[in-house]
Amino acid sequence: MCGICGWCVAPSESRDFGSLTALAHSLAHRGPDDSGECVDAGQGVAFAHNRLEIIDPTPGGHQPMATEDGSLVLNYNGEIYNFRPLRRQLEALGHSFRSASDTEVLLRAWSQWGLGALDRIRGMFAFAIQERAHRRLVLARDPMGMKPLYWTSLPGGGGFVFASEVKAFLRLDGFRPRVNEHALRQYMTFGYTWDEQQTIFEGVYKLPPGHFMVVEEGMPRAPVRYFTPPPVTPVASEEPRIAELYEVLREVVAEHLIADVPVGLLLSGGLDSSLIAVLAERSQRITTLTLGFRDSAVDEREYGRIVARHAGSDHHELFVSADELFEDVGEAVWAIDDLFGDWGVVTTRALYRKAKELGLKVVLVGEGADELFGGYPQFERARSSRGPIDLRLFDLFRHYSGRRYGRGLGEFRSRMRSYLDQSGGDLVQALRLFETQDQLPNNYVMKVDKASMSLSIEARAPFLDRRIAELAYRLPTDLLVRDGENKVALRRMAERFDLLPREILDRPKHGAAIAASWMDSLPSFREMARAEVLRPDGWADRLGLRAAMTAYFDENRTGYRFPRAISIFRNTAWRLLLLNLWSRRYLGEDRT
């Protein structure tokens, strides 16, 4: 796991890449164990790398990594979980290895199969590989978007620059951070930018999940999709699917435990992380961590204890208050450079910090199961709702946005209609595509990456392995939600193979909007939020929201009555709070 950045210009351009070290330094938190640079002035390509040593923590895993003849140079962030069987295949084809790292397996796989390697590797990754013979750069990102990859083109022939985080670009001469107004509207409506390429910064783009992109002489071509979710396949009997899911998940979890450093697990006591904990303990003893909140009805520690006892893990608990988390707000906002509104960046940072204190460098997390297997209440509503499709889509829009209308409604409806076309009119399947293709990679998974890497911890999500995702996408709706039950396939698997205690299987899903509830109920949090949201030079005035926010904070109004647009004030207040804090860190006084 690492932080990567690089530069590509036309060879005729005069470029000394003097800012490369500064770019890399800004990402040192992603890889504090080792660093390296590689400059090819003749082809106009330069790489910088920060390494978090997880597999083969020796100089053999140093990056950037090149083949012996120098024809390929790799700058890679992530983990290839099936690197051992891939290595055996490559050795059988005549390749020899100098290290025990997954990085070298990726490098050799590319030399053997080129772009075809993308269909063979299973992992989380974002990488750039220089093909010197073709005088080009190829960038790629994993199918579910677990690792971020941003890029920008500098004015005046300054070239193409990429990095694991947008904050690296702040070190570039000629880069001026400005808000992307379209992305800002999406953020204020949904809490994140779900456009597959745009970011909150004007002129900064993200490589979409499951895509690669070719760059030649500093000029990027359009991204090309290499991964498409497979279609649903009907089942005559659910038993073979359940058995296959169990076998593949067991294999995937075992591979996610491979590391040359200690591995732990964030254990909420919910279905998803509990399944991972039990399967992990069948391979090796692990450390589990559970979080509880003072001044909140949410306390997962009791359920975490039940699972830890059942699995036999080395269990630890962390109990924090809102005031303790407030102290971390500034650094947490710095972590979310491509702005999104998931407060889990703050709360999970507390757990990652605890993991670090315990000597852990790797933690497994349960992200992805709700989106892939139908775990949210909106899946059940989509299954049971009736009436015209536009009315049903409006209900979903209101759920995600807290608004009744606005420009975002048209975008959302158009997106969902496209997914409906792909899903044969099945709203549950269309909603799953929205959750996994839009919300997950641009919001929830970015929370995992940015919160963990800000503290130099690698977070691994077994449910987001391509093998699990492909199995999930093929499941019919009855194995997602049925008769008021969610995540049917996972629950049937747990029951059939006797994986979990009944208390965990029967536990209802717990909401995680801890900080949003504090805004309503905790005076100290509400006072801080009010002062920030309503400050005279803040975004509430620019966006015409002062009246609404004053009504929320001073009159305790929860929303406007029909037909006005904003139905849930708390959503808007939360997004404005983070936007103001983010703006001061990233834009200074310039918000244009």
XYZ file of C-alpha atoms in Angstrom:
592
model
C 0.000 0.000 0.000
C 1.478 3.273 -1.016
C 1.087 6.766 -2.313
C 1.971 7.342 -5.946
C 2.421 10.401 -8.106
C 3.977 11.104 -11.458
C 4.454 13.441 -14.373
C 4.348 12.999 -18.125
C 5.253 15.666 -20.698
C 6.124 15.767 -24.374
C 9.834 14.912 -24.655
C 10.467 18.157 -26.511
C 9.356 20.147 -23.468
C 12.054 21.412 -21.162
C 11.147 19.994 -17.764
C 13.339 19.275 -14.767
C 10.496 17.810 -12.641
C 11.706 19.902 -9.753
C 8.363 19.702 -7.939
C 8.281 15.901 -7.976
C 9.824 15.532 -4.532
C 7.380 18.050 -3.102
C 4.454 16.131 -4.588
C 5.719 12.918 -3.025
C 6.327 14.579 0.339
C 2.686 15.685 0.507
C 1.679 11.994 0.364
C 4.216 10.724 2.904
C 1.406 9.596 5.243
C 0.388 6.989 2.654
C 3.816 5.349 2.741
C 6.214 6.443 5.505
C 8.457 3.367 5.347
C 10.302 3.968 2.078
C 10.353 6.366 -0.854
C 11.755 6.457 -4.343
C 11.857 8.454 -7.567
C 12.510 7.574 -11.176
C 13.050 10.208 -13.892
C 13.235 9.448 -17.614
C 13.943 12.849 -19.139
C 14.331 11.333 -22.603
C 10.709 10.176 -22.666
C 9.378 12.962 -20.447
C 8.197 10.660 -17.629
C 8.875 10.885 -13.892
C 7.521 8.797 -10.992
C 7.638 9.236 -7.225
C 6.577 6.694 -4.649
C 5.931 6.446 -0.895
C 5.798 2.914 0.439
C 3.927 1.390 3.358
C 5.708 -1.939 3.740
C 3.186 -4.773 3.998
C 4.380 -7.644 1.781
C 8.115 -8.311 1.475
C 9.262 -5.352 3.594
C 12.758 -5.553 2.140
C 14.552 -3.493 -0.523
C 13.274 -6.090 -3.009
C 9.867 -4.390 -2.909
C 11.214 -0.883 -3.473
C 9.390 1.297 -6.015
C 9.291 2.553 -8.677
C 10.154 -0.926 -9.960
C 11.561 -1.693 -13.407
C 12.240 -4.818 -15.417
C 15.898 -5.764 -15.887
C 16.023 -4.276 -19.363
C 14.219 -1.124 -18.269
C 11.424 -1.587 -20.806
C 8.729 -1.337 -18.126
C 8.635 0.894 -15.047
C 5.850 0.432 -12.488
C 4.486 2.873 -9.891
C 1.831 0.971 -7.948
C -0.521 1.503 -4.998
C -2.510 -1.396 -3.558
C -2.428 -5.139 -3.059
C -2.770 -8.019 -5.523
C -4.396 -10.732 -3.417
C -3.945 -13.594 -5.873
C -0.274 -12.790 -6.415
C 0.917 -16.224 -5.273
C -0.985 -18.314 -7.862
C -0.166 -15.680 -10.487
C 3.501 -15.974 -9.607
C 3.367 -19.732 -10.076
C 1.757 -19.265 -13.514
C 4.427 -16.762 -14.517
C 7.270 -18.982 -13.297
C 5.836 -21.805 -15.396
C 6.008 -19.431 -18.376
C 9.713 -18.793 -17.738
C 9.719 -15.689 -15.554
C 12.139 -15.444 -12.657
C 11.675 -13.253 -9.599
C 14.028 -11.155 -7.519
C 11.640 -10.481 -4.617
C 8.652 -11.914 -2.745
C 6.479 -8.848 -3.425
C 3.137 -8.612 -5.192
C 4.552 -5.546 -6.962
C 6.957 -7.664 -8.960
C 4.168 -10.110 -9.798
C 2.174 -7.228 -11.276
C 5.220 -6.032 -13.221
C 5.912 -9.516 -14.652
C 2.212 -10.050 -15.394
C 2.193 -6.860 -17.446
C 5.313 -7.913 -19.338
C 3.605 -11.237 -20.134
C 0.023 -10.183 -20.868
C -0.014 -6.378 -21.177
C -3.531 -5.012 -20.772
C -4.723 -8.610 -20.450
C -3.206 -8.638 -16.961
C -6.146 -6.505 -15.796
C -8.461 -9.477 -16.256
C -6.168 -11.767 -14.265
C -5.278 -9.747 -11.189
C -7.586 -9.666 -8.178
C -6.993 -6.872 -5.747
C -7.307 -3.208 -4.941
C -5.021 -1.037 -6.997
C -4.219 2.151 -8.795
C -1.034 2.126 -10.822
C 0.887 3.721 -13.643
C 3.206 1.708 -15.874
C 5.609 3.204 -18.388
C 5.961 1.168 -21.573
C 9.183 2.582 -22.925
C 9.054 0.663 -26.221
C 5.647 2.190 -26.995
C 6.629 5.560 -25.509
C 3.444 5.663 -23.479
C 2.082 5.610 -19.949
C -0.853 3.387 -18.908
C -2.860 4.097 -15.764
C -5.380 1.651 -14.285
C -7.757 1.463 -11.326
C -9.380 -1.568 -9.685
C -12.930 -2.630 -10.647
C -14.653 -1.455 -7.450
C -12.651 1.751 -7.039
C -10.976 0.950 -3.726
C -7.837 2.901 -4.574
C -8.118 6.490 -5.853
C -6.236 7.944 -8.807
C -6.478 11.635 -9.715
C -4.986 13.555 -12.623
C -4.739 17.048 -14.036
C -3.189 18.736 -17.059
C -1.096 21.789 -16.341
C -1.471 24.914 -18.495
C 1.151 26.036 -20.983
C 2.401 22.559 -21.867
C 3.154 21.754 -18.234
C 2.143 18.175 -18.819
C -0.033 15.458 -17.323
C 0.283 14.883 -13.557
C -1.300 12.105 -11.481
C -1.422 11.291 -7.783
C -3.167 9.187 -5.153
C -4.592 12.331 -3.555
C -5.542 15.741 -4.912
C -3.599 17.544 -2.196
C -0.378 16.649 -4.017
C -1.342 19.044 -6.825
C -1.275 21.976 -4.410
C 2.540 21.736 -4.624
C 2.536 22.361 -8.380
C 3.515 25.698 -9.851
C 0.639 26.880 -11.982
C -2.051 24.859 -10.184
C -4.801 27.084 -8.776
C -7.450 25.275 -6.685
C -10.956 26.288 -7.736
C -14.337 24.735 -7.037
C -16.038 22.773 -9.795
C -19.551 24.242 -9.708
C -21.203 21.132 -11.179
C -19.487 18.910 -8.626
C -20.428 21.344 -5.861
C -24.110 21.014 -6.811
C -23.820 17.223 -6.677
C -22.096 17.434 -3.292
C -24.760 19.711 -1.832
C -27.479 17.427 -3.178
C -26.047 13.982 -2.448
C -23.086 14.561 -0.143
C -20.443 13.618 -2.724
C -19.579 14.000 -6.411
C -20.925 10.934 -8.161
C -19.890 11.923 -11.654
C -17.474 9.174 -12.693
C -14.647 11.527 -13.730
C -15.181 14.943 -12.153
C -13.974 16.018 -8.711
C -14.743 18.954 -6.443
C -11.756 20.761 -8.015
C -12.105 22.410 -11.395
C -9.685 20.788 -13.848
C -8.905 17.772 -11.635
C -10.270 14.407 -12.718
C -10.439 10.888 -11.362
C -9.849 7.727 -13.326
C -13.132 5.790 -12.996
C -13.144 2.360 -11.330
C -12.596 -0.540 -13.698
C -10.950 1.693 -16.334
C -7.498 2.213 -17.790
C -6.147 5.277 -19.564
C -3.267 5.774 -21.994
C -1.088 8.904 -21.894
C 1.261 9.736 -24.764
C 3.638 12.710 -24.812
C 1.772 14.272 -21.902
C -1.648 13.981 -23.555
C -4.279 11.690 -21.962
C -6.708 9.676 -24.064
C -10.264 8.961 -22.944
C -10.511 6.285 -20.214
C -11.443 2.797 -21.422
C -13.619 0.442 -19.384
C -12.193 -3.035 -18.824
C -14.647 -4.232 -16.136
C -18.435 -4.327 -16.495
C -20.718 -5.807 -13.817
C -22.011 -9.147 -15.115
C -25.772 -9.538 -15.632
C -28.108 -11.354 -13.260
C -28.354 -15.074 -13.953
C -31.511 -16.917 -12.834
C -31.205 -19.862 -10.453
C -33.203 -23.090 -10.344
C -32.031 -23.641 -6.776
C -30.326 -21.201 -4.435
C -28.196 -23.837 -2.713
C -25.376 -24.011 -5.317
C -25.076 -20.219 -5.266
C -24.876 -20.155 -1.470
C -22.240 -22.889 -1.442
C -20.200 -21.106 -4.105
C -20.424 -17.824 -2.205
C -19.121 -19.506 0.927
C -16.182 -21.154 -0.804
C -15.137 -18.018 -2.664
C -15.542 -15.736 0.374
C -13.495 -18.130 2.495
C -10.716 -18.093 -0.110
C -10.870 -14.306 -0.505
C -10.720 -13.648 3.243
C -7.732 -15.986 3.589
C -5.910 -14.105 0.826
C -6.739 -10.759 2.455
C -4.889 -11.936 5.564
C -1.606 -12.409 3.683
C 0.905 -9.894 5.025
C 4.341 -9.738 6.593
C 2.971 -7.449 9.328
C 0.194 -7.857 11.953
C -3.404 -7.849 10.666
C -6.583 -6.798 12.479
C -10.281 -6.278 11.815
C -12.722 -3.430 12.500
C -15.624 -5.334 14.052
C -19.003 -3.613 14.336
C -20.882 -6.723 15.389
C -23.045 -6.452 12.295
C -23.451 -9.237 9.774
C -20.727 -8.155 7.352
C -17.710 -7.630 9.605
C -18.788 -10.584 11.770
C -18.677 -12.950 8.784
C -15.179 -11.746 7.948
C -14.078 -12.177 11.576
C -15.286 -15.776 11.782
C -13.790 -16.761 8.414
C -10.525 -14.979 9.238
C -10.166 -16.825 12.534
C -10.383 -20.114 10.650
C -7.116 -19.137 8.951
C -5.234 -17.384 11.742
C -5.738 -15.576 15.023
C -6.478 -11.889 14.513
C -7.035 -8.747 16.549
C -10.518 -7.204 16.479
C -11.508 -3.640 17.400
C -14.960 -2.257 18.192
C -16.039 1.356 18.724
C -18.624 2.790 21.104
C -19.837 6.392 21.374
C -20.626 8.376 24.477
C -23.650 10.707 24.222
C -25.164 8.436 21.582
C -27.546 5.493 21.413
C -25.051 3.769 19.125
C -22.760 1.424 21.015
C -21.561 -1.612 19.085
C -19.339 -3.000 21.818
C -21.812 -5.571 23.157
C -22.264 -7.146 19.720
C -18.553 -6.928 19.052
C -17.902 -8.919 22.233
C -20.382 -11.614 21.187
C -18.657 -12.100 17.847
C -15.150 -11.892 19.302
C -15.983 -14.627 21.836
C -17.551 -16.746 19.094
C -14.566 -16.312 16.786
C -11.883 -16.414 19.465
C -10.165 -13.186 18.437
C -7.891 -10.939 20.490
C -10.512 -8.249 21.124
C -10.146 -4.551 21.983
C -12.727 -1.809 22.552
C -12.624 1.929 22.132
C -15.177 4.266 23.751
C -15.071 7.904 22.619
C -17.105 11.053 23.075
C -18.084 13.716 20.583
C -15.705 16.178 22.229
C -12.796 13.788 21.686
C -13.680 13.514 18.004
C -14.065 17.294 17.631
C -10.336 17.616 18.278
C -9.677 15.601 15.137
C -12.053 17.452 12.819
C -9.394 19.640 11.199
C -7.136 16.741 10.262
C -10.087 14.647 9.170
C -11.228 17.377 6.779
C -7.692 17.589 5.414
C -7.971 13.873 4.607
C -11.085 14.346 2.438
C -9.474 16.422 -0.282
C -12.018 15.371 -2.943
C -14.847 16.511 -0.708
C -17.539 14.083 0.481
C -19.858 14.123 3.472
C -19.379 10.768 5.198
C -18.528 11.544 8.814
C -17.093 8.053 9.156
C -13.764 9.631 8.193
C -13.686 11.074 11.721
C -15.121 8.146 13.645
C -13.121 5.426 11.905
C -9.933 7.467 12.248
C -10.328 6.855 15.976
C -10.320 3.118 15.326
C -7.408 3.278 12.898
C -5.460 5.276 15.468
C -6.163 2.571 18.038
C -5.066 -0.086 15.545
C -1.804 1.764 15.077
C -1.251 1.885 18.845
C -1.683 -1.898 18.911
C 1.035 -2.295 16.279
C -1.298 -3.157 13.412
C -0.532 -2.040 9.870
C -3.388 -3.831 8.106
C -7.080 -4.015 9.048
C -9.945 -5.764 7.316
C -13.274 -3.926 6.993
C -16.792 -4.935 5.986
C -17.457 -2.233 3.392
C -19.259 -3.202 0.219
C -21.599 -5.904 1.490
C -24.596 -3.601 1.932
C -24.267 -2.233 -1.586
C -23.574 -5.545 -3.323
C -25.950 -7.777 -1.368
C -28.891 -5.439 -0.749
C -28.415 -4.382 2.859
C -29.971 -0.920 2.990
C -33.643 -0.126 3.689
C -33.955 1.516 0.277
C -33.533 -1.901 -1.358
C -36.583 -3.171 0.505
C -38.540 -0.029 -0.390
C -37.562 -0.451 -4.045
C -38.804 -4.062 -3.926
C -42.130 -3.264 -2.269
C -42.970 0.133 -3.795
C -45.623 0.412 -6.488
C -46.791 3.068 -8.913
C -45.267 5.038 -11.802
C -41.505 4.665 -12.061
C -40.889 8.414 -11.895
C -42.693 8.554 -8.553
C -40.623 5.666 -7.232
C -37.425 7.349 -8.435
C -38.503 10.583 -6.756
C -38.885 8.706 -3.477
C -35.324 7.411 -3.818
C -34.031 10.864 -4.748
C -35.587 12.330 -1.614
C -33.985 9.586 0.469
C -30.499 10.282 -0.869
C -30.707 14.062 -0.993
C -33.147 15.326 1.608
C -34.696 17.455 -1.141
C -37.922 17.367 -3.148
C -36.546 18.785 -6.378
C -33.656 20.638 -7.984
C -31.247 20.047 -10.841
C -30.000 16.962 -9.086
C -33.372 15.255 -9.521
C -33.033 15.250 -13.301
C -29.477 13.884 -13.135
C -30.479 11.178 -10.673
C -33.533 10.155 -12.680
C -31.503 9.951 -15.886
C -28.825 7.854 -14.172
C -31.371 5.496 -12.656
C -33.237 5.097 -15.949
C -29.967 4.016 -17.562
C -29.477 1.436 -14.809
C -33.098 0.313 -15.207
C -32.420 -0.322 -18.889
C -29.384 -2.418 -17.947
C -31.420 -4.322 -15.341
C -34.457 -5.168 -17.425
C -36.656 -2.771 -15.459
C -35.873 -4.310 -12.029
C -35.614 -1.336 -9.653
C -33.760 -3.301 -6.986
C -31.055 -4.322 -9.461
C -30.893 -0.768 -10.870
C -30.514 0.627 -7.373
C -27.676 -1.804 -6.692
C -25.854 -0.507 -9.758
C -26.255 3.064 -8.488
C -25.000 2.074 -5.041
C -21.992 0.124 -6.323
C -21.034 2.221 -9.361
C -21.713 5.704 -7.990
C -22.143 5.930 -4.234
C -19.671 3.255 -3.146
C -16.522 4.315 -5.070
C -17.079 8.056 -4.685
C -18.192 8.180 -1.065
C -17.988 5.122 1.185
C -14.842 3.549 -0.231
C -13.099 6.910 -0.281
C -13.912 7.183 3.415
C -12.118 3.877 3.955
C -9.080 4.819 1.884
C -8.592 8.370 3.092
C -9.324 7.717 6.769
C -7.004 4.715 6.962
C -4.165 6.051 4.839
C -4.151 9.385 6.673
C -2.840 7.324 9.616
C -0.609 5.014 7.541
C -2.917 2.015 7.925
C -3.913 -0.275 5.058
C -7.633 -1.132 5.034
C -8.715 -4.184 3.026
C -12.342 -4.896 2.052
C -12.893 -8.588 1.178
C -16.467 -8.008 -0.015
C -15.110 -5.672 -2.698
C -12.824 -8.292 -4.195
C -13.724 -8.722 -7.854
C -14.579 -12.391 -7.326
C -17.147 -11.573 -4.635
C -18.523 -8.643 -6.607
C -19.077 -10.780 -9.695
C -20.903 -13.432 -7.659
C -23.068 -10.762 -6.046
C -23.967 -9.056 -9.323
C -25.262 -12.368 -10.692
C -27.662 -12.889 -7.766
C -31.352 -12.467 -8.570
C -33.414 -10.038 -6.532
C -34.898 -12.800 -4.326
C -31.405 -13.486 -2.979
C -30.953 -9.817 -2.087
C -34.228 -8.839 -0.396
C -37.225 -11.052 0.296
C -40.207 -10.899 2.672
C -38.761 -7.988 4.632
C -35.331 -9.627 4.974
C -32.186 -8.062 3.530
C -28.875 -9.569 2.406
C -30.658 -12.887 1.935
C -27.686 -14.669 0.305
C -25.281 -13.735 3.101
C -27.773 -14.725 5.794
C -28.487 -18.071 4.145
C -24.755 -18.691 3.881
C -24.237 -17.899 7.566
C -27.099 -20.210 8.545
C -26.119 -23.094 6.286
C -22.498 -23.161 7.434
C -23.277 -22.239 11.064
C -21.009 -19.215 11.011
C -22.632 -16.746 13.453
C -24.561 -16.621 16.737
C -28.319 -16.062 16.417
C -28.044 -12.655 18.134
C -25.952 -11.381 15.224
C -28.090 -12.914 12.478
C -31.258 -11.413 13.999
C -29.742 -8.022 14.779
C -31.419 -5.190 12.818
C -29.230 -2.905 10.733
C -27.900 0.031 12.753
C -27.635 3.493 11.262
C -24.222 5.156 11.417
C -24.996 8.870 11.063
C -23.500 9.525 14.493
C -22.310 13.068 13.937
C -25.498 14.101 12.150
C -27.510 13.004 15.190
C -25.153 14.967 17.432
C -25.981 18.071 15.398
C -29.586 17.696 16.526
C -29.098 16.513 20.074
C -25.676 17.427 21.467
C -25.395 21.096 22.521
C -21.610 21.365 22.170
C -21.646 19.933 18.663
C -24.643 22.002 17.620
C -23.016 25.195 18.869
C -19.833 24.496 16.928
C -21.777 23.600 13.798
C -23.990 26.698 14.014
C -21.021 29.036 14.328
C -19.318 27.457 11.326
C -22.329 27.092 9.047
C -23.616 30.625 9.688
C -20.294 32.455 9.694
C -20.517 35.655 7.615
C -18.018 34.605 4.934
C -19.287 31.036 4.614
C -21.012 29.127 1.864
C -24.529 29.471 3.304
C -24.696 33.022 1.975
C -23.201 32.253 -1.408
C -25.603 29.362 -1.951
C -28.644 31.244 -0.661
C -29.118 28.978 2.342
C -28.788 31.358 5.309
C -32.546 31.562 5.917
C -32.921 27.795 5.888
C -29.947 27.259 8.187
C -31.070 29.985 10.582
C -34.459 28.289 10.783
C -32.739 24.974 11.514
C -30.328 26.170 14.191
C -32.349 28.954 15.858
C -35.938 27.778 15.397
C -35.347 23.998 15.499
C -37.141 23.534 12.195
C -36.409 20.195 10.562
C -37.241 21.215 6.994
C -39.475 23.227 4.702
C -43.040 22.190 4.069
C -44.171 21.219 0.598
C -43.720 22.579 -2.047
C -40.348 24.103 -1.084
C -37.296 22.080 -2.035
C -35.348 21.253 1.144
C -37.206 18.659 3.194
C -34.386 17.691 5.615
C -32.364 20.643 6.937
C -29.890 18.471 8.818
C -28.465 17.018 5.589
C -27.851 20.513 4.203
C -26.348 21.775 7.472
C -23.958 18.841 7.623
C -22.751 19.358 4.070
C -22.299 23.083 4.616
C -20.296 22.446 7.789
C -17.810 20.216 5.987
C -17.746 22.493 2.938
C -16.769 25.496 5.060
C -14.065 23.589 6.920
C -12.738 22.067 3.694
C -12.787 25.411 1.891
C -10.559 27.052 4.452
C -8.037 24.218 4.244
C -7.969 23.888 0.452
C -9.077 27.194 -1.026
C -8.102 29.831 1.501
C -9.995 33.027 0.748
C -10.451 32.170 -2.940
C -13.672 30.213 -3.472
C -14.048 30.913 -7.196
